Coordinates of C-alpha atoms in Angstrom, one line a residue:
M689 CA -216.7 -194.1 18.3
E690 CA -219.0 -191.2 17.5
L691 CA -219.4 -187.5 18.2
I692 CA -221.3 -186.4 21.3
S693 CA -224.9 -185.4 20.8
Q694 CA -226.0 -181.8 20.3
H695 CA -227.4 -181.7 23.8
V696 CA -224.1 -182.7 25.4
K697 CA -222.2 -180.4 23.0
G698 CA -224.4 -177.5 24.3
I699 CA -223.2 -178.4 27.9
M700 CA -219.6 -178.2 26.7
E701 CA -220.1 -174.8 25.1
E702 CA -221.6 -173.4 28.2
C703 CA -218.6 -174.7 30.2
K704 CA -216.3 -172.9 27.8
L705 CA -218.0 -169.6 28.4
R706 CA -217.8 -170.0 32.2
A707 CA -214.2 -171.2 32.1
R708 CA -213.1 -168.2 30.0
D709 CA -214.8 -165.8 32.4
H710 CA -212.3 -167.1 35.1
G711 CA -209.2 -166.6 33.0
L712 CA -208.7 -169.8 31.0
K713 CA -207.7 -169.5 27.4
F714 CA -208.1 -172.0 24.6
D715 CA -209.2 -172.3 21.0
D716 CA -212.8 -172.2 20.1
E717 CA -212.8 -175.5 18.1
T718 CA -212.8 -178.8 20.0
L719 CA -213.9 -182.3 19.1
E720 CA -215.6 -184.6 21.6
Y721 CA -216.2 -188.3 21.0
I722 CA -218.2 -190.9 22.8
V723 CA -216.3 -194.2 23.2
T724 CA -216.7 -197.5 24.9
N725 CA -214.3 -199.0 27.3
R726 CA -213.1 -201.4 24.5
D727 CA -212.2 -198.3 22.4
M728 CA -210.3 -196.8 25.4
I729 CA -208.3 -200.0 25.8
E730 CA -207.5 -200.1 22.1
L731 CA -206.5 -196.4 21.8
S732 CA -204.5 -196.1 25.1
P733 CA -201.3 -197.8 23.7
K734 CA -201.4 -195.2 20.9
V735 CA -201.7 -192.4 23.4
M736 CA -205.3 -191.9 22.2
I737 CA -204.1 -191.0 18.7
P738 CA -206.2 -193.2 16.4
T739 CA -204.0 -192.4 13.4
L740 CA -200.6 -193.3 15.1
Y741 CA -198.5 -195.9 13.2
D742 CA -199.1 -199.6 14.0
Y743 CA -196.5 -201.4 16.0
W744 CA -196.4 -204.8 17.7
V745 CA -196.0 -203.4 21.2
H746 CA -199.3 -201.6 20.8
D747 CA -201.0 -205.0 20.2
V748 CA -199.4 -206.5 23.3
R749 CA -200.6 -203.7 25.4
V750 CA -204.1 -204.0 24.1
L751 CA -204.2 -207.7 25.0
S752 CA -202.7 -206.8 28.5
G753 CA -205.3 -204.0 28.9
K754 CA -208.2 -206.4 28.0
G755 CA -206.9 -208.9 30.6
M756 CA -206.7 -206.2 33.3
Y757 CA -210.2 -204.9 32.4
E758 CA -211.6 -208.4 32.8
A759 CA -210.0 -208.7 36.2
Y760 CA -210.6 -205.1 37.4
P761 CA -213.3 -203.5 35.3
S762 CA -213.5 -199.7 35.6
N763 CA -214.8 -196.7 33.7
P764 CA -212.2 -194.0 32.8
Y765 CA -214.0 -190.6 32.9
E766 CA -212.2 -188.9 30.0
T767 CA -209.1 -188.6 27.9
V768 CA -207.9 -185.5 26.1
I769 CA -205.1 -185.2 23.6
N770 CA -203.0 -182.2 22.6
T771 CA -204.1 -181.8 19.0
R772 CA -205.4 -179.0 16.8
P773 CA -208.4 -179.0 17.4
A774 CA -208.1 -180.6 20.8
I775 CA -209.8 -184.0 20.8
S776 CA -211.3 -185.6 24.0
F777 CA -213.0 -189.0 24.6
Y778 CA -215.8 -189.8 27.0
N779 CA -217.7 -192.8 28.3
D780 CA -221.1 -193.4 26.8
N781 CA -222.9 -193.6 30.1
N782 CA -222.1 -190.3 31.9
P783 CA -225.0 -188.3 33.3
D784 CA -225.2 -184.6 32.5
W785 CA -224.0 -183.4 35.9
L786 CA -220.9 -185.6 35.6
N787 CA -220.2 -184.3 32.1
V788 CA -220.2 -180.8 33.5
M789 CA -217.4 -181.7 35.9
I790 CA -215.5 -183.7 33.3
F791 CA -215.8 -180.9 30.7
Y792 CA -214.3 -178.4 33.2
H793 CA -211.4 -180.9 33.8
V794 CA -210.8 -181.3 30.1
L795 CA -210.9 -177.5 29.5
G796 CA -208.2 -177.2 32.2
H797 CA -206.1 -179.6 30.2
I798 CA -206.6 -177.8 26.9
D799 CA -205.8 -174.5 28.5
F800 CA -202.6 -176.0 29.9
F801 CA -201.6 -177.6 26.5
Q802 CA -202.1 -174.3 24.6
N803 CA -200.5 -171.9 27.1
N804 CA -197.7 -173.7 28.9
L805 CA -194.3 -172.7 27.3
F806 CA -193.0 -176.3 27.5
Y807 CA -195.5 -177.2 24.8
Q808 CA -194.4 -174.5 22.4
N809 CA -193.0 -177.0 19.9
T810 CA -196.4 -178.5 19.6
W811 CA -198.5 -175.4 19.0
D812 CA -198.1 -175.3 15.2
I813 CA -198.4 -179.1 14.5
D814 CA -201.4 -181.0 13.4
L815 CA -200.5 -184.3 15.1
T816 CA -203.4 -186.4 13.9
G817 CA -202.8 -185.4 10.3
Q818 CA -199.1 -185.9 10.6
A819 CA -199.5 -189.3 12.3
L820 CA -201.8 -190.4 9.5
S821 CA -199.2 -189.5 6.9
D822 CA -196.5 -191.3 9.0
K823 CA -198.8 -194.4 9.3
R824 CA -199.3 -194.6 5.6
L825 CA -195.5 -194.3 4.9
I826 CA -194.7 -197.1 7.4
A827 CA -197.4 -199.3 5.9
Q828 CA -195.9 -198.7 2.4
L829 CA -192.4 -199.5 3.7
R830 CA -193.6 -202.7 5.4
S831 CA -195.0 -203.9 2.1
E832 CA -191.5 -203.3 0.5
K833 CA -189.1 -204.1 3.3
G834 CA -191.0 -206.6 5.5
R835 CA -189.9 -207.2 9.0
W836 CA -186.8 -204.9 8.7
V837 CA -189.2 -201.9 9.2
D838 CA -190.1 -203.2 12.7
Y839 CA -186.4 -203.7 13.5
A840 CA -185.8 -200.1 12.6
I841 CA -188.8 -198.9 14.7
E842 CA -187.6 -201.1 17.6
F843 CA -184.0 -199.7 17.5
A844 CA -185.2 -196.1 17.1
R845 CA -187.7 -196.4 20.0
G846 CA -184.8 -197.8 22.1
I847 CA -183.2 -194.3 22.1
D848 CA -186.3 -192.1 21.7
N849 CA -185.7 -190.6 25.2
L850 CA -182.4 -189.1 23.9
V851 CA -184.1 -186.8 21.4
G852 CA -182.7 -183.5 22.9
Y853 CA -186.1 -182.0 23.9
Q854 CA -184.5 -179.3 26.0
N855 CA -182.1 -178.2 23.2
K856 CA -184.9 -178.0 20.7
L857 CA -187.1 -176.1 23.1
N858 CA -184.3 -173.7 24.0
H859 CA -183.5 -173.2 20.3
T860 CA -187.2 -172.3 19.6
I861 CA -187.4 -169.9 22.5
M862 CA -184.0 -168.3 21.7
K863 CA -184.9 -168.0 18.0
T864 CA -188.2 -166.3 18.9
S865 CA -186.6 -163.9 21.3
H866 CA -183.8 -163.2 18.9
R867 CA -186.2 -162.3 16.2
K868 CA -187.9 -159.8 18.5
L869 CA -184.6 -158.2 19.6
S870 CA -185.2 -154.4 19.6
K871 CA -182.7 -151.7 19.0
T872 CA -183.0 -150.5 22.5
D873 CA -182.3 -154.0 24.0
F874 CA -179.4 -154.5 21.6
Y875 CA -177.9 -151.0 22.4
F876 CA -178.0 -151.3 26.2
D877 CA -177.6 -155.1 26.7
I878 CA -175.1 -156.0 24.0
F879 CA -173.6 -153.0 22.3
L880 CA -172.6 -150.9 25.3
Q881 CA -171.8 -153.7 27.7
K882 CA -170.3 -156.4 25.6
I883 CA -169.0 -154.7 22.5
K884 CA -167.9 -151.2 23.7
K885 CA -167.6 -152.2 27.4
V886 CA -168.3 -148.7 28.6
S887 CA -167.9 -147.7 32.2
L888 CA -170.8 -147.8 34.6
N889 CA -170.9 -144.0 34.8
E890 CA -171.2 -143.7 31.0
Y891 CA -173.8 -146.4 30.9
L892 CA -176.0 -144.6 33.4
K893 CA -175.6 -141.4 31.5
E894 CA -177.0 -143.1 28.3
I895 CA -180.0 -144.4 30.3
T896 CA -180.7 -140.9 31.6
R897 CA -180.4 -139.5 28.0
F898 CA -182.7 -142.2 26.7
N899 CA -185.4 -141.4 29.4
S900 CA -185.1 -137.7 28.8
L901 CA -186.0 -138.2 25.1
Y902 CA -189.4 -139.7 26.1
N903 CA -188.1 -143.2 26.3
G904 CA -186.0 -143.0 23.2
G905 CA -187.1 -142.9 19.6
E906 CA -185.7 -142.0 16.3
D907 CA -184.0 -138.9 17.7
F908 CA -182.1 -141.0 20.2
F909 CA -180.8 -143.5 17.7
E910 CA -179.9 -140.8 15.2
Q911 CA -177.5 -139.5 17.9
V912 CA -176.3 -143.0 18.6
T913 CA -175.5 -143.5 14.9
A914 CA -173.7 -140.2 14.8
G915 CA -171.5 -141.3 17.7
Y916 CA -171.2 -144.9 16.7
P917 CA -171.4 -145.3 12.9
E918 CA -171.0 -149.0 13.1
F919 CA -174.1 -149.5 15.4
E920 CA -176.7 -150.0 12.6
E921 CA -174.5 -152.6 10.8
L922 CA -173.8 -154.5 14.0
Y923 CA -177.5 -154.5 14.9
K924 CA -178.4 -156.0 11.5
K925 CA -175.8 -158.7 11.9
E926 CA -177.1 -159.6 15.4
T927 CA -180.7 -160.0 14.3
A928 CA -179.6 -162.0 11.2
I929 CA -177.7 -164.7 13.3
K930 CA -179.3 -168.1 13.0
I931 CA -178.8 -170.2 16.1
K932 CA -178.1 -173.8 15.5
P933 CA -179.0 -176.2 18.3
D934 CA -176.6 -178.9 19.4
L935 CA -177.2 -182.3 17.8
D936 CA -178.7 -184.9 20.1
V937 CA -177.8 -188.6 19.8
V938 CA -180.6 -189.5 17.4
E939 CA -180.0 -186.5 15.1
Y940 CA -176.3 -187.2 15.1
I941 CA -176.9 -190.7 13.9
L942 CA -179.3 -189.5 11.3
Q943 CA -176.7 -187.0 9.9
H944 CA -173.4 -188.9 10.3
S945 CA -174.2 -192.7 10.1
S946 CA -172.3 -194.2 7.1
F947 CA -174.8 -197.1 7.2
L948 CA -177.9 -194.8 6.7
K949 CA -176.1 -192.9 3.9
E950 CA -176.2 -196.0 1.7
D951 CA -178.9 -195.9 -0.9
E952 CA -180.5 -199.2 0.1
N953 CA -180.7 -198.1 3.8
N954 CA -181.9 -194.5 3.2
W955 CA -185.5 -195.4 4.0
I956 CA -184.5 -196.1 7.6
K957 CA -184.0 -192.3 8.1
S958 CA -187.7 -191.8 7.5
V959 CA -188.6 -194.3 10.2
I960 CA -186.2 -192.8 12.7
Q961 CA -187.5 -189.3 12.0
I962 CA -191.1 -190.5 12.6
V963 CA -190.2 -192.0 16.0
K964 CA -188.2 -188.9 16.9
N965 CA -190.9 -186.5 16.0
T966 CA -193.5 -188.5 18.0
S967 CA -191.3 -188.6 21.0
L968 CA -190.6 -184.9 20.9
Y969 CA -194.3 -184.2 20.7
F970 CA -195.1 -186.1 23.9
Q971 CA -192.0 -185.0 25.9
P972 CA -193.9 -182.0 27.4
Q973 CA -196.7 -184.2 28.7
I974 CA -194.2 -186.5 30.5
R975 CA -192.5 -183.5 32.1
T976 CA -195.7 -181.8 33.3
K977 CA -197.8 -184.6 34.6
I978 CA -198.3 -183.2 38.1
M979 CA -198.9 -179.7 36.9
N980 CA -201.2 -180.7 34.1
E981 CA -203.4 -183.0 36.2
G982 CA -203.3 -180.6 39.1
W983 CA -204.3 -177.7 37.0
A984 CA -207.3 -179.6 35.5
S985 CA -208.4 -180.9 38.9
Y986 CA -208.1 -177.4 40.5
W987 CA -210.4 -175.9 37.8
H988 CA -212.9 -178.7 37.7
E989 CA -213.5 -178.3 41.4
Y990 CA -213.4 -174.5 41.4
L991 CA -215.8 -174.1 38.5
F992 CA -218.1 -176.9 39.3
M993 CA -218.7 -175.7 42.8
R994 CA -219.8 -172.4 41.4
D995 CA -222.0 -173.9 38.7
D996 CA -225.8 -173.9 39.3
R997 CA -226.0 -177.3 37.5
I998 CA -224.5 -178.9 40.6
C999 CA -227.9 -178.6 42.4
G1000 CA -229.1 -182.0 43.7
H1001 CA -225.8 -183.7 42.9
E1002 CA -223.5 -182.3 45.6
S1003 CA -223.0 -185.7 47.3
D1004 CA -222.4 -187.4 44.0
F1005 CA -219.8 -184.8 43.0
A1006 CA -218.1 -185.1 46.4
K1007 CA -217.8 -188.9 46.0
V1008 CA -216.4 -188.8 42.5
N1009 CA -214.1 -185.8 43.3
A1010 CA -212.7 -187.6 46.4
G1011 CA -211.9 -190.7 44.3
V1012 CA -209.9 -188.6 41.9
T1013 CA -208.2 -186.0 44.2
S1014 CA -207.6 -187.8 47.5
M1015 CA -204.1 -187.5 48.9
P1016 CA -202.5 -190.8 49.8
K1017 CA -200.2 -191.0 52.7
V1018 CA -197.8 -193.4 50.9
G1019 CA -197.4 -193.1 47.1
L1020 CA -198.1 -190.2 44.7
N1021 CA -201.4 -189.0 43.2
P1022 CA -200.5 -186.3 40.7
Y1023 CA -204.1 -185.0 40.6
A1024 CA -204.2 -184.5 44.3
L1025 CA -200.7 -183.1 44.8
G1026 CA -200.9 -180.7 41.8
M1027 CA -204.4 -179.4 42.8
R1028 CA -203.5 -178.8 46.4
L1029 CA -200.2 -177.1 45.5
F1030 CA -202.0 -174.7 43.1
D1031 CA -204.6 -174.0 45.8
H1032 CA -201.7 -173.3 48.3
I1033 CA -199.9 -171.0 45.8
K1034 CA -203.1 -169.0 45.2
E1035 CA -203.8 -168.6 49.0
M1036 CA -200.2 -167.6 49.7
E1037 CA -200.2 -165.0 46.9
D1038 CA -203.6 -163.7 48.0
K1039 CA -202.1 -162.9 51.4
G1040 CA -198.9 -161.5 49.9
C1041 CA -196.7 -164.2 51.4
Y1042 CA -194.2 -164.4 48.5
C1043 CA -192.1 -161.5 49.7
F1044 CA -189.0 -161.0 51.9
D1045 CA -191.0 -159.7 54.8
Y1046 CA -192.8 -163.0 55.1
M1047 CA -189.7 -165.1 54.4
F1048 CA -187.8 -163.5 57.3
L1049 CA -190.5 -164.1 59.9
K1050 CA -189.5 -166.6 62.6
D1051 CA -192.7 -166.6 64.7
E1052 CA -195.2 -169.2 63.5
I1053 CA -198.2 -167.2 64.9
E1054 CA -197.1 -164.1 62.9
K1055 CA -196.7 -166.3 59.8
K1056 CA -200.2 -167.7 60.3
N1057 CA -201.8 -164.3 60.8
Y1058 CA -199.8 -162.6 58.0
N1059 CA -202.1 -161.1 55.4
Q1060 CA -201.4 -158.2 53.0
S1061 CA -204.7 -158.7 51.1
K1062 CA -203.1 -158.6 47.7
N1063 CA -205.9 -160.9 46.2
S1064 CA -203.8 -161.5 43.1
G1065 CA -203.6 -165.3 43.5
N1066 CA -205.6 -166.1 40.4
E1067 CA -203.4 -164.1 38.1
F1068 CA -200.3 -165.6 39.8
I1069 CA -201.2 -169.2 39.3
I1070 CA -202.1 -168.5 35.7
N1071 CA -198.6 -167.2 35.3
V1072 CA -197.2 -170.3 37.0
R1073 CA -199.2 -172.5 34.7
E1074 CA -197.5 -170.7 31.7
N1075 CA -193.9 -170.8 32.8
F1076 CA -193.2 -173.9 35.0
N1077 CA -192.8 -177.6 34.5
D1078 CA -193.0 -180.3 37.2
F1079 CA -189.5 -180.0 38.4
T1080 CA -189.5 -176.2 38.8
F1081 CA -193.1 -176.3 40.1
I1082 CA -192.2 -178.7 42.9
N1083 CA -188.8 -177.2 43.6
T1084 CA -190.1 -173.7 43.9
F1085 CA -193.4 -174.0 45.7
V1086 CA -193.3 -177.0 48.0
D1087 CA -192.5 -175.3 51.4
Q1088 CA -192.9 -176.2 55.0
E1089 CA -196.3 -174.5 55.2
F1090 CA -197.6 -176.7 52.4
V1091 CA -196.2 -179.9 54.0
A1092 CA -197.6 -179.0 57.5
R1093 CA -201.0 -177.9 56.1
H1094 CA -201.6 -181.3 54.5
N1095 CA -199.8 -183.4 57.1
L1096 CA -197.4 -184.7 54.5
F1097 CA -194.3 -186.8 55.2
V1098 CA -191.7 -189.1 53.8
A1099 CA -192.4 -192.7 54.6
G1100 CA -189.7 -195.2 55.3
K1101 CA -189.9 -199.0 55.2
R1102 CA -188.3 -201.4 57.7
F1103 CA -188.5 -205.0 58.8
N1104 CA -190.2 -205.7 62.2
N1105 CA -188.4 -208.7 63.7
S1106 CA -191.0 -209.3 66.4
R1107 CA -193.8 -209.5 63.8
M1108 CA -191.8 -210.8 61.0
S1109 CA -193.2 -208.3 58.6
L1110 CA -192.4 -205.1 56.7
E1111 CA -193.9 -201.9 58.1
Y1112 CA -194.0 -198.2 57.1
Y1113 CA -192.9 -195.4 59.4
I1114 CA -192.7 -191.6 59.2
K1115 CA -189.1 -190.9 58.2
S1116 CA -189.3 -187.1 57.9
K1117 CA -191.8 -184.2 57.9
K1118 CA -189.3 -181.7 56.5
A1119 CA -190.3 -179.9 53.3
Q1120 CA -186.9 -180.4 51.8
D1121 CA -187.0 -184.1 52.3
Y1122 CA -190.6 -184.3 50.9
K1123 CA -189.6 -182.2 47.9
E1124 CA -186.6 -184.4 47.1
M1125 CA -188.8 -187.5 47.3
I1126 CA -191.2 -186.1 44.8
I1127 CA -188.4 -184.8 42.5
D1128 CA -186.8 -188.3 42.6
T1129 CA -190.0 -189.8 41.0
L1130 CA -190.1 -187.3 38.1
Y1131 CA -189.2 -188.3 34.5
H1132 CA -185.5 -187.8 34.1
P1133 CA -183.9 -189.4 31.0
P1134 CA -180.2 -189.8 30.9
E1135 CA -178.2 -187.0 29.4
M1136 CA -176.0 -188.4 26.6
F1137 CA -173.6 -186.4 24.4
I1138 CA -171.4 -187.3 21.6
D1139 CA -167.7 -187.4 22.7
K1140 CA -166.0 -186.3 19.5
A1141 CA -162.6 -187.0 21.0
G1142 CA -163.6 -190.7 21.2
N1143 CA -165.1 -190.8 17.7
K1144 CA -162.2 -192.5 16.0
D1145 CA -161.9 -195.4 13.5
G1146 CA -165.7 -195.4 12.9
I1147 CA -166.6 -195.6 16.6
L1148 CA -169.6 -193.8 18.0
Y1149 CA -168.5 -192.7 21.5
L1150 CA -171.4 -191.8 23.8
N1151 CA -170.7 -190.1 27.1
H1152 CA -173.2 -190.3 29.9
K1153 CA -173.3 -187.1 32.0
F1154 CA -173.7 -188.8 35.4
E1155 CA -176.2 -187.3 37.9
N1156 CA -176.0 -189.9 40.7
K1157 CA -178.6 -192.0 38.8
P1158 CA -177.0 -195.1 37.1
L1159 CA -178.3 -196.5 33.8
K1160 CA -180.5 -199.6 34.0
T1161 CA -177.9 -202.2 33.1
D1162 CA -180.6 -204.7 31.9
F1163 CA -181.3 -202.5 28.9
I1164 CA -177.7 -201.6 27.9
E1165 CA -177.0 -204.6 25.7
N1166 CA -180.1 -204.5 23.6
T1167 CA -180.1 -200.7 23.3
M1168 CA -176.4 -200.6 22.2
M1169 CA -177.0 -203.4 19.7
G1170 CA -179.7 -201.2 18.1
I1171 CA -177.5 -198.2 18.1
E1172 CA -174.7 -200.3 16.5
Y1173 CA -177.1 -201.3 13.7
L1174 CA -178.2 -197.8 13.0
W1175 CA -174.7 -196.4 13.2
G1176 CA -173.2 -199.1 11.1
G1177 CA -170.1 -199.5 13.3
P1178 CA -168.8 -200.1 16.9
V1179 CA -170.4 -198.1 19.7
H1180 CA -168.8 -197.2 23.0
L1181 CA -170.7 -195.9 26.0
E1182 CA -169.0 -194.3 29.0
T1183 CA -171.0 -194.2 32.2
S1184 CA -170.8 -194.6 36.0
E1185 CA -171.5 -197.6 38.1
P1186 CA -171.2 -198.3 41.8
E1187 CA -168.1 -200.1 43.1
A1188 CA -168.6 -203.5 44.6
S1189 CA -169.0 -203.0 48.4
G1190 CA -168.9 -206.6 49.5
Q1191 CA -172.5 -206.4 50.8
S1192 CA -175.5 -207.9 49.1
A1193 CA -177.5 -205.5 47.0
T1194 CA -180.7 -206.9 48.3
N1195 CA -181.8 -205.4 51.6
Y1196 CA -183.8 -208.5 52.6
A1197 CA -180.6 -210.5 53.1
N1198 CA -179.5 -207.9 55.7
F1199 CA -182.6 -208.1 57.9
W1200 CA -181.2 -211.2 59.6
D1201 CA -177.8 -209.6 60.3
P1202 CA -177.9 -207.6 63.6
A1203 CA -174.9 -205.5 62.5
S1204 CA -176.4 -204.5 59.2
P1205 CA -177.5 -200.9 58.5
V1206 CA -181.1 -202.1 57.8
A1207 CA -181.4 -204.0 61.1
D1208 CA -180.1 -201.2 63.4
K1209 CA -181.6 -198.4 61.3
K1210 CA -178.3 -196.8 60.4
E1211 CA -177.8 -194.9 57.2
P1212 CA -176.1 -197.0 54.6
A1213 CA -172.5 -196.2 53.6
P1214 CA -172.1 -193.7 50.8
V1215 CA -171.7 -195.2 47.3
N1216 CA -168.4 -194.9 45.5
W1217 CA -168.8 -194.6 41.7
K1218 CA -166.4 -195.6 39.0
R1219 CA -166.4 -194.8 35.3
I1220 CA -167.1 -197.7 33.0
V1221 CA -166.9 -198.0 29.2
Y1222 CA -169.2 -200.5 27.5
A1223 CA -168.3 -201.5 23.9
M1224 CA -170.6 -203.1 21.4
E1225 CA -169.0 -204.5 18.3
N1226 CA -170.4 -207.2 16.0
R1227 CA -173.3 -207.6 18.5
K1228 CA -170.9 -208.6 21.3
L1229 CA -170.9 -206.5 24.5
S1230 CA -167.8 -205.9 26.6
K1231 CA -166.9 -203.5 29.4
K1232 CA -163.9 -202.2 31.1
E1233 CA -162.9 -199.5 33.7
V1234 CA -161.7 -196.2 32.4

């Protein structure tokens, strides 16, 4: 692994200038490395962080990757990681024209990392430096504690999707907004409405008085203090409040486990904290896969098509770009879906379609010809890039126009008795159905909270907030065994499971039954859910109905 040559670095710097001219924002400093496919295979299990701590699962994935590469050799174009400075890796055999395209794609990723609000917790962290420190600590602990370190990592990684990413992000945003609370916002939004609970007429009079004094100022607040002597003191108290986030499962174990409080087990806290911090760092990338890849793909195509360095390589670019951004009829390509949705949003905003006038149109021809010539699409998608994640992105902007424009549909699968084979068919072309299908594929970890009413006699009681997605029962026993070890006592887990229906859970068994929902294409009966409590005590799992 080595840094790119000065010639290639010059190409990257030129790409930065052109990308900034079109509204992308990113730090000046970046690092680019040339790597072989072997390097890619060895770094991929560590999410391309060379300094990440060593773990046996990484070695297994390296061996698996080498086997896959021997069977299906391929050249990954690039990989970029969200570090400070941003680090990207490239194949050692890319021609200059391909590097131009790839650099634009990478700059799209870096712009997304450094401006999307869901990455806010990562902006002030040097992950590579922190990971190196963590790696050294774990290596030292291994020399002292032996295999118990790997047990601790295993058990901590078993619950690393319960790290409370949303709570931490919300706490960061609220803390920032709280720190910036102005006197004006406090007076009108909190003091008058929530503390004094003034009438609407009096509230409007205060707004008028505020505007008449050239949008407020010291004179205005001098009069406020004269009328409300307590205002200044209440404002100081409000800005001094420190918001404490709710404890997630991992943090609760760290703070309240009697086992971890023992002196000989205190080192396990460091291991758990390392696993938790690493998980929190990568949570935004899991939750913005479609947006992130779509944003990078949109800009590599947009900027490369306007770059004079494309001359003579138009057909080469078309072939490579089609391989990356082609839209499959069955399955999901996040590059293709995200790129086309950003393009659709820009076009709709340029024509002024995101308004009530357009929404209330019923005539398809009028909708097709609607154009207010706003030409503000570029600024609009930059704002979308900043404030959305995959769920809100798909839920907000996938509409019937988008589905019809790209001929998208929800595919169903059925058994053809005459041909004795499975076949795909078009199940729906409705935007709502397509939207639900995509949302169903998104990363959605279970929401667990500590049920303090059930925390009795040393029991850790976990309550699963059920969202019509059952837990994977194959993992419950091993995961709860790990939690029991870290907690140092019995663990109970309350969740929901489907009631037995009397029918086989495998659809293939129903293909031969003419009366089955699969054979006659009827919708299956609705599932009835029941609450179940799993109990793990002394490494023995049991369960009962609530």
